[in-house]
């Protein structure tokens, strides 16, 4: 759920510092993150830079207004009491659309760069992705349900404290109740990630076939839900609506100080998005 909130709040990891400052350094952050996965040669770096600059210009002028508009709608629904678990699910679907639209926009430009990767570079990418996957497995293995709920409580308390300020015991109890009722999807999620990685590795290893590479990567980058089972998708949908109910319960429990904290933080984010999109 944290990823969804991040997506709603810019689709980049924004801390309590200035959104504008974070965005101005986004090109550097993307390149720095890329270096964690693969070391490009000079020609590839030039090709990537040629892709990145127009992509960020498109993102600023076309996408940031979408994020601002959605946050304004969410702001209004919370203020007038019209937000429902079902409308929250709609917001989540919109956030996912934002995310996948990024890949769709840059997809055709990235394909030649991916196809140009050497065997050594592909091995580097795969090794990093496999290490990431193993780290996730290690994080969750041997944990019982009580420990998983405790971890979920900690994550959500930290998230909501950032947006609301210090939480009351009642609000912490609401979070715990939500996590206790959450439908279990961990095993399905790990299985989905494993299958995604398997198909991604296969695409990279057969990258000389440009049509096959494009077909597989388009599925993985823009329609990954097709890899999820119907049961998995149904549980995710129900959990999303349940989270919407938690939002409503928490919103009703806000103190005056928390209301001011939330309005200020959300308002500042919207103002930053509007200013950035017009820069």
Coordinates of C-alpha atoms in Angstrom, one line a residue:
X1 CA 0.0 0.0 0.0
X2 CA 2.9 2.4 0.6
X3 CA 3.8 2.1 -3.1
X4 CA 0.3 3.2 -4.0
X5 CA 0.4 6.2 -1.8
X6 CA 3.8 7.1 -3.3
X7 CA 2.3 6.8 -6.7
X8 CA -0.5 9.1 -5.8
X9 CA 2.1 11.6 -4.4
X10 CA 4.3 11.9 -7.5
X11 CA 5.3 8.3 -8.5
X12 CA 8.7 9.1 -7.0
X13 CA 9.9 8.7 -3.4
X14 CA 9.3 12.1 -1.9
X15 CA 10.3 12.7 1.6
X16 CA 9.3 15.6 3.9
X17 CA 11.7 17.8 2.2
X18 CA 10.7 20.0 -0.8
X19 CA 9.0 18.2 -3.6
X20 CA 10.4 20.7 -6.0
X21 CA 14.0 20.0 -4.9
X22 CA 13.4 16.3 -5.3
X23 CA 12.0 16.7 -8.7
X24 CA 14.8 18.9 -10.0
X25 CA 17.3 16.1 -9.1
X26 CA 15.1 13.4 -10.6
X27 CA 17.3 12.8 -13.6
X28 CA 20.3 12.3 -11.4
X29 CA 18.3 10.0 -9.1
X30 CA 17.1 7.8 -12.0
X31 CA 20.7 7.4 -13.4
X32 CA 22.0 6.7 -9.9
X33 CA 19.4 4.0 -9.4
X34 CA 20.1 2.5 -12.8
X35 CA 23.7 2.1 -11.9
X36 CA 22.7 -0.3 -9.2
X37 CA 21.5 -2.7 -11.9
X38 CA 23.8 -2.3 -14.9
X39 CA 26.9 -0.4 -15.9
X40 CA 26.3 1.2 -19.3
X41 CA 29.1 1.9 -21.7
X42 CA 29.6 5.4 -23.0
X43 CA 27.4 5.0 -26.1
X44 CA 24.6 3.5 -24.0
X45 CA 24.9 6.3 -21.5
X46 CA 24.5 8.8 -24.3
X47 CA 21.5 6.9 -25.7
X48 CA 19.9 6.8 -22.2
X49 CA 20.5 10.5 -21.7
X50 CA 18.8 11.2 -25.0
X51 CA 15.8 9.3 -23.8
X52 CA 15.7 10.7 -20.3
X53 CA 15.6 14.4 -21.1
X54 CA 12.5 14.4 -23.3
X55 CA 10.8 11.9 -21.0
X56 CA 11.2 14.2 -18.0
X57 CA 9.9 17.1 -20.1
X58 CA 6.8 15.1 -21.1
X59 CA 6.3 13.9 -17.5
X60 CA 6.4 17.5 -16.2
X61 CA 4.1 19.0 -18.7
X62 CA 1.6 16.1 -19.2
X63 CA 1.7 13.9 -16.1
X64 CA 2.2 16.2 -13.1
X65 CA -1.2 18.0 -13.9
X66 CA -2.8 14.5 -13.8
X67 CA -1.4 13.9 -10.3
X68 CA -2.4 17.3 -9.1
X69 CA -6.0 16.9 -10.5
X70 CA -6.4 13.5 -8.8
X71 CA -5.1 14.7 -5.5
X72 CA -7.4 17.7 -5.6
X73 CA -10.3 15.3 -6.2
X74 CA -9.2 13.2 -3.3
X75 CA -8.9 16.3 -1.2
X76 CA -12.4 17.4 -2.0
X77 CA -13.9 13.9 -1.4
X78 CA -12.3 13.8 2.0
X79 CA -13.5 17.3 2.9
X80 CA -17.1 16.8 1.9
X81 CA -17.4 13.2 3.1
X82 CA -18.0 11.6 -0.3
X83 CA -15.0 9.3 -0.3
X84 CA -16.0 5.7 -0.1
X85 CA -14.1 2.4 -0.2
X86 CA -15.1 2.0 -3.8
X87 CA -14.0 5.5 -4.8
X88 CA -10.7 4.9 -3.1
X89 CA -10.3 1.7 -5.2
X90 CA -10.9 4.0 -8.2
X91 CA -8.1 6.3 -7.0
X92 CA -5.8 3.3 -6.7
X93 CA -6.6 2.2 -10.2
X94 CA -5.9 5.7 -11.5
X95 CA -2.5 5.7 -9.6
X96 CA -1.6 2.4 -11.3
X97 CA -2.6 3.9 -14.6
X98 CA -0.2 6.7 -13.9
X99 CA 2.6 4.2 -13.2
X100 CA 2.0 2.1 -16.3
X101 CA 1.7 5.1 -18.5
X102 CA 5.3 6.0 -17.7
X103 CA 6.5 2.7 -19.1
X104 CA 4.2 3.0 -22.2
X105 CA 5.6 6.5 -22.9
X106 CA 9.3 5.4 -22.9
X107 CA 8.9 1.8 -24.0
X108 CA 9.7 2.1 -27.7
X109 CA 12.8 4.3 -27.0
X110 CA 14.1 1.9 -24.4
X111 CA 13.9 -1.2 -26.5
X112 CA 17.0 -0.6 -28.7
X113 CA 19.0 0.2 -25.5
X114 CA 17.9 -3.0 -23.8
X115 CA 18.6 -5.0 -27.0
X116 CA 22.2 -3.5 -27.0
X117 CA 23.1 -5.0 -23.6
X118 CA 26.0 -7.3 -23.7
X119 CA 25.9 -10.8 -22.1
X120 CA 27.9 -9.4 -19.2
X121 CA 25.5 -6.5 -18.7
X122 CA 22.5 -8.9 -18.8
X123 CA 24.1 -11.1 -16.2
X124 CA 24.7 -8.1 -14.0
X125 CA 21.0 -7.1 -14.3
X126 CA 19.8 -10.6 -13.6
X127 CA 22.1 -11.0 -10.6
X128 CA 20.9 -7.8 -9.0
X129 CA 17.2 -8.7 -9.6
X130 CA 17.7 -12.2 -8.1
X131 CA 19.5 -10.7 -5.1
X132 CA 16.5 -8.3 -4.6
X133 CA 14.1 -11.2 -4.8
X134 CA 16.1 -13.3 -2.3
X135 CA 16.2 -10.3 0.1
X136 CA 12.4 -10.2 0.0
X137 CA 12.1 -13.9 0.6
X138 CA 14.5 -13.7 3.5
X139 CA 12.6 -10.8 4.9
X140 CA 9.3 -12.7 5.1
X141 CA 10.4 -16.4 5.6
X142 CA 9.8 -18.0 9.0
X143 CA 7.5 -15.2 10.1
X144 CA 4.2 -16.2 11.6
X145 CA 0.9 -14.3 11.1
X146 CA 1.3 -12.3 14.3
X147 CA 4.8 -11.1 13.2
X148 CA 3.5 -10.2 9.8
X149 CA 0.7 -8.1 11.3
X150 CA 3.2 -6.4 13.6
X151 CA 5.4 -5.5 10.7
X152 CA 2.3 -4.2 8.8
X153 CA 1.3 -2.1 11.8
X154 CA 4.7 -0.5 12.0
X155 CA 4.8 0.4 8.3
X156 CA 1.3 1.9 8.3
X157 CA 1.8 3.8 11.6
X158 CA 5.0 5.3 10.1
X159 CA 3.2 6.2 6.9
X160 CA 0.2 7.8 8.6
X161 CA 2.3 9.6 11.2
X162 CA 4.1 11.3 8.3
X163 CA 0.8 12.6 6.9
X164 CA -1.1 13.2 10.1
X165 CA 1.4 13.8 12.9
X166 CA 1.5 11.8 16.1
X167 CA -1.1 9.0 16.1
X168 CA -3.5 8.3 19.0
X169 CA -3.9 4.9 20.6
X170 CA -7.4 4.7 19.0
X171 CA -5.9 5.3 15.6
X172 CA -3.2 2.7 16.2
X173 CA -5.9 0.3 17.2
X174 CA -7.8 1.0 13.9
X175 CA -4.6 0.2 11.9
X176 CA -4.1 -3.0 13.8
X177 CA -7.7 -4.1 13.3
X178 CA -7.3 -3.4 9.6
X179 CA -4.2 -5.4 9.3
X180 CA -5.7 -8.3 11.3
X181 CA -8.6 -8.5 8.8
X182 CA -6.5 -8.1 5.7
X183 CA -6.8 -11.0 3.3
X184 CA -3.5 -13.0 3.0
X185 CA -1.8 -12.4 -0.3
X186 CA 1.9 -12.7 0.6
X187 CA 2.5 -16.2 -0.9
X188 CA 0.7 -15.1 -4.1
X189 CA 2.6 -11.9 -4.3
X190 CA 6.0 -13.6 -3.9
X191 CA 4.9 -16.2 -6.5
X192 CA 3.9 -13.4 -8.9
X193 CA 7.2 -11.6 -8.4
X194 CA 9.1 -14.8 -9.1
X195 CA 7.1 -15.4 -12.3
X196 CA 7.6 -11.8 -13.4
X197 CA 11.4 -12.2 -12.9
X198 CA 11.5 -15.5 -14.7
X199 CA 9.8 -14.0 -17.8
X200 CA 11.9 -10.9 -17.6
X201 CA 15.1 -13.0 -17.5
X202 CA 13.9 -15.0 -20.5
X203 CA 13.2 -11.8 -22.4
X204 CA 16.7 -10.5 -21.8
X205 CA 18.3 -13.7 -22.7
X206 CA 16.5 -13.8 -26.0
X207 CA 16.8 -10.0 -26.7
X208 CA 18.2 -10.7 -30.2
X209 CA 14.6 -11.4 -31.3
X210 CA 13.3 -7.8 -31.3
X211 CA 9.7 -8.7 -31.8
X212 CA 9.7 -11.3 -29.0
X213 CA 11.6 -8.8 -26.8
X214 CA 9.0 -6.1 -27.4
X215 CA 6.1 -8.5 -26.9
X216 CA 7.3 -9.8 -23.6
X217 CA 8.5 -6.5 -22.1
X218 CA 5.3 -4.8 -23.1
X219 CA 3.4 -7.4 -21.1
X220 CA 5.7 -7.2 -18.1
X221 CA 6.0 -3.4 -18.0
X222 CA 2.5 -2.2 -19.0
X223 CA 0.2 -5.2 -18.2
X224 CA 1.8 -7.2 -15.4
X225 CA -1.5 -8.0 -13.7
X226 CA -2.0 -10.6 -16.5
X227 CA 0.5 -12.7 -14.5
X228 CA -1.7 -12.7 -11.4
X229 CA -4.3 -15.3 -10.7
X230 CA -8.0 -14.3 -10.5
X231 CA -8.0 -15.2 -6.8
X232 CA -5.0 -12.9 -6.2
X233 CA -6.6 -10.0 -8.1
X234 CA -9.9 -10.5 -6.2
X235 CA -8.1 -10.4 -2.8
X236 CA -6.1 -7.4 -3.8
X237 CA -9.3 -5.6 -4.8
X238 CA -11.0 -6.4 -1.5
X239 CA -7.9 -5.3 0.5
X240 CA -7.9 -2.1 -1.4
X241 CA -11.5 -1.3 -0.5
X242 CA -10.7 -2.3 3.1
X243 CA -7.9 0.2 3.1
X244 CA -10.3 2.8 1.9
X245 CA -12.5 2.0 4.9
X246 CA -9.5 2.5 7.2
X247 CA -8.9 5.9 5.6
X248 CA -12.4 6.9 6.3
X249 CA -12.2 5.7 9.9
X250 CA -8.9 7.5 10.5
X251 CA -10.2 10.7 8.8
X252 CA -13.2 10.7 11.2
X253 CA -10.9 10.3 14.2
X254 CA -8.6 13.2 13.3
X255 CA -7.9 15.8 16.0
X256 CA -7.9 19.5 15.0
X257 CA -4.1 19.4 15.0
X258 CA -4.0 16.4 12.7
X259 CA -6.4 17.9 10.3
X260 CA -4.3 21.0 10.0
X261 CA -1.1 18.8 9.5
X262 CA -2.8 16.8 6.8
X263 CA -4.3 19.7 4.9
X264 CA -1.0 21.6 5.0
X265 CA 1.0 18.6 3.7
X266 CA -1.5 17.7 1.0
X267 CA -1.9 21.3 0.0
X268 CA 1.8 21.9 -0.2
X269 CA 2.2 18.8 -2.4
X270 CA -0.6 20.0 -4.8
X271 CA 1.0 23.5 -5.0
X272 CA 4.4 22.0 -5.8
X273 CA 2.9 19.8 -8.5
X274 CA 1.1 22.8 -10.1
X275 CA 4.2 25.0 -10.0
X276 CA 6.4 22.3 -11.4
X277 CA 4.1 21.5 -14.3
X278 CA 4.1 25.2 -15.3
X279 CA 7.9 25.6 -15.0

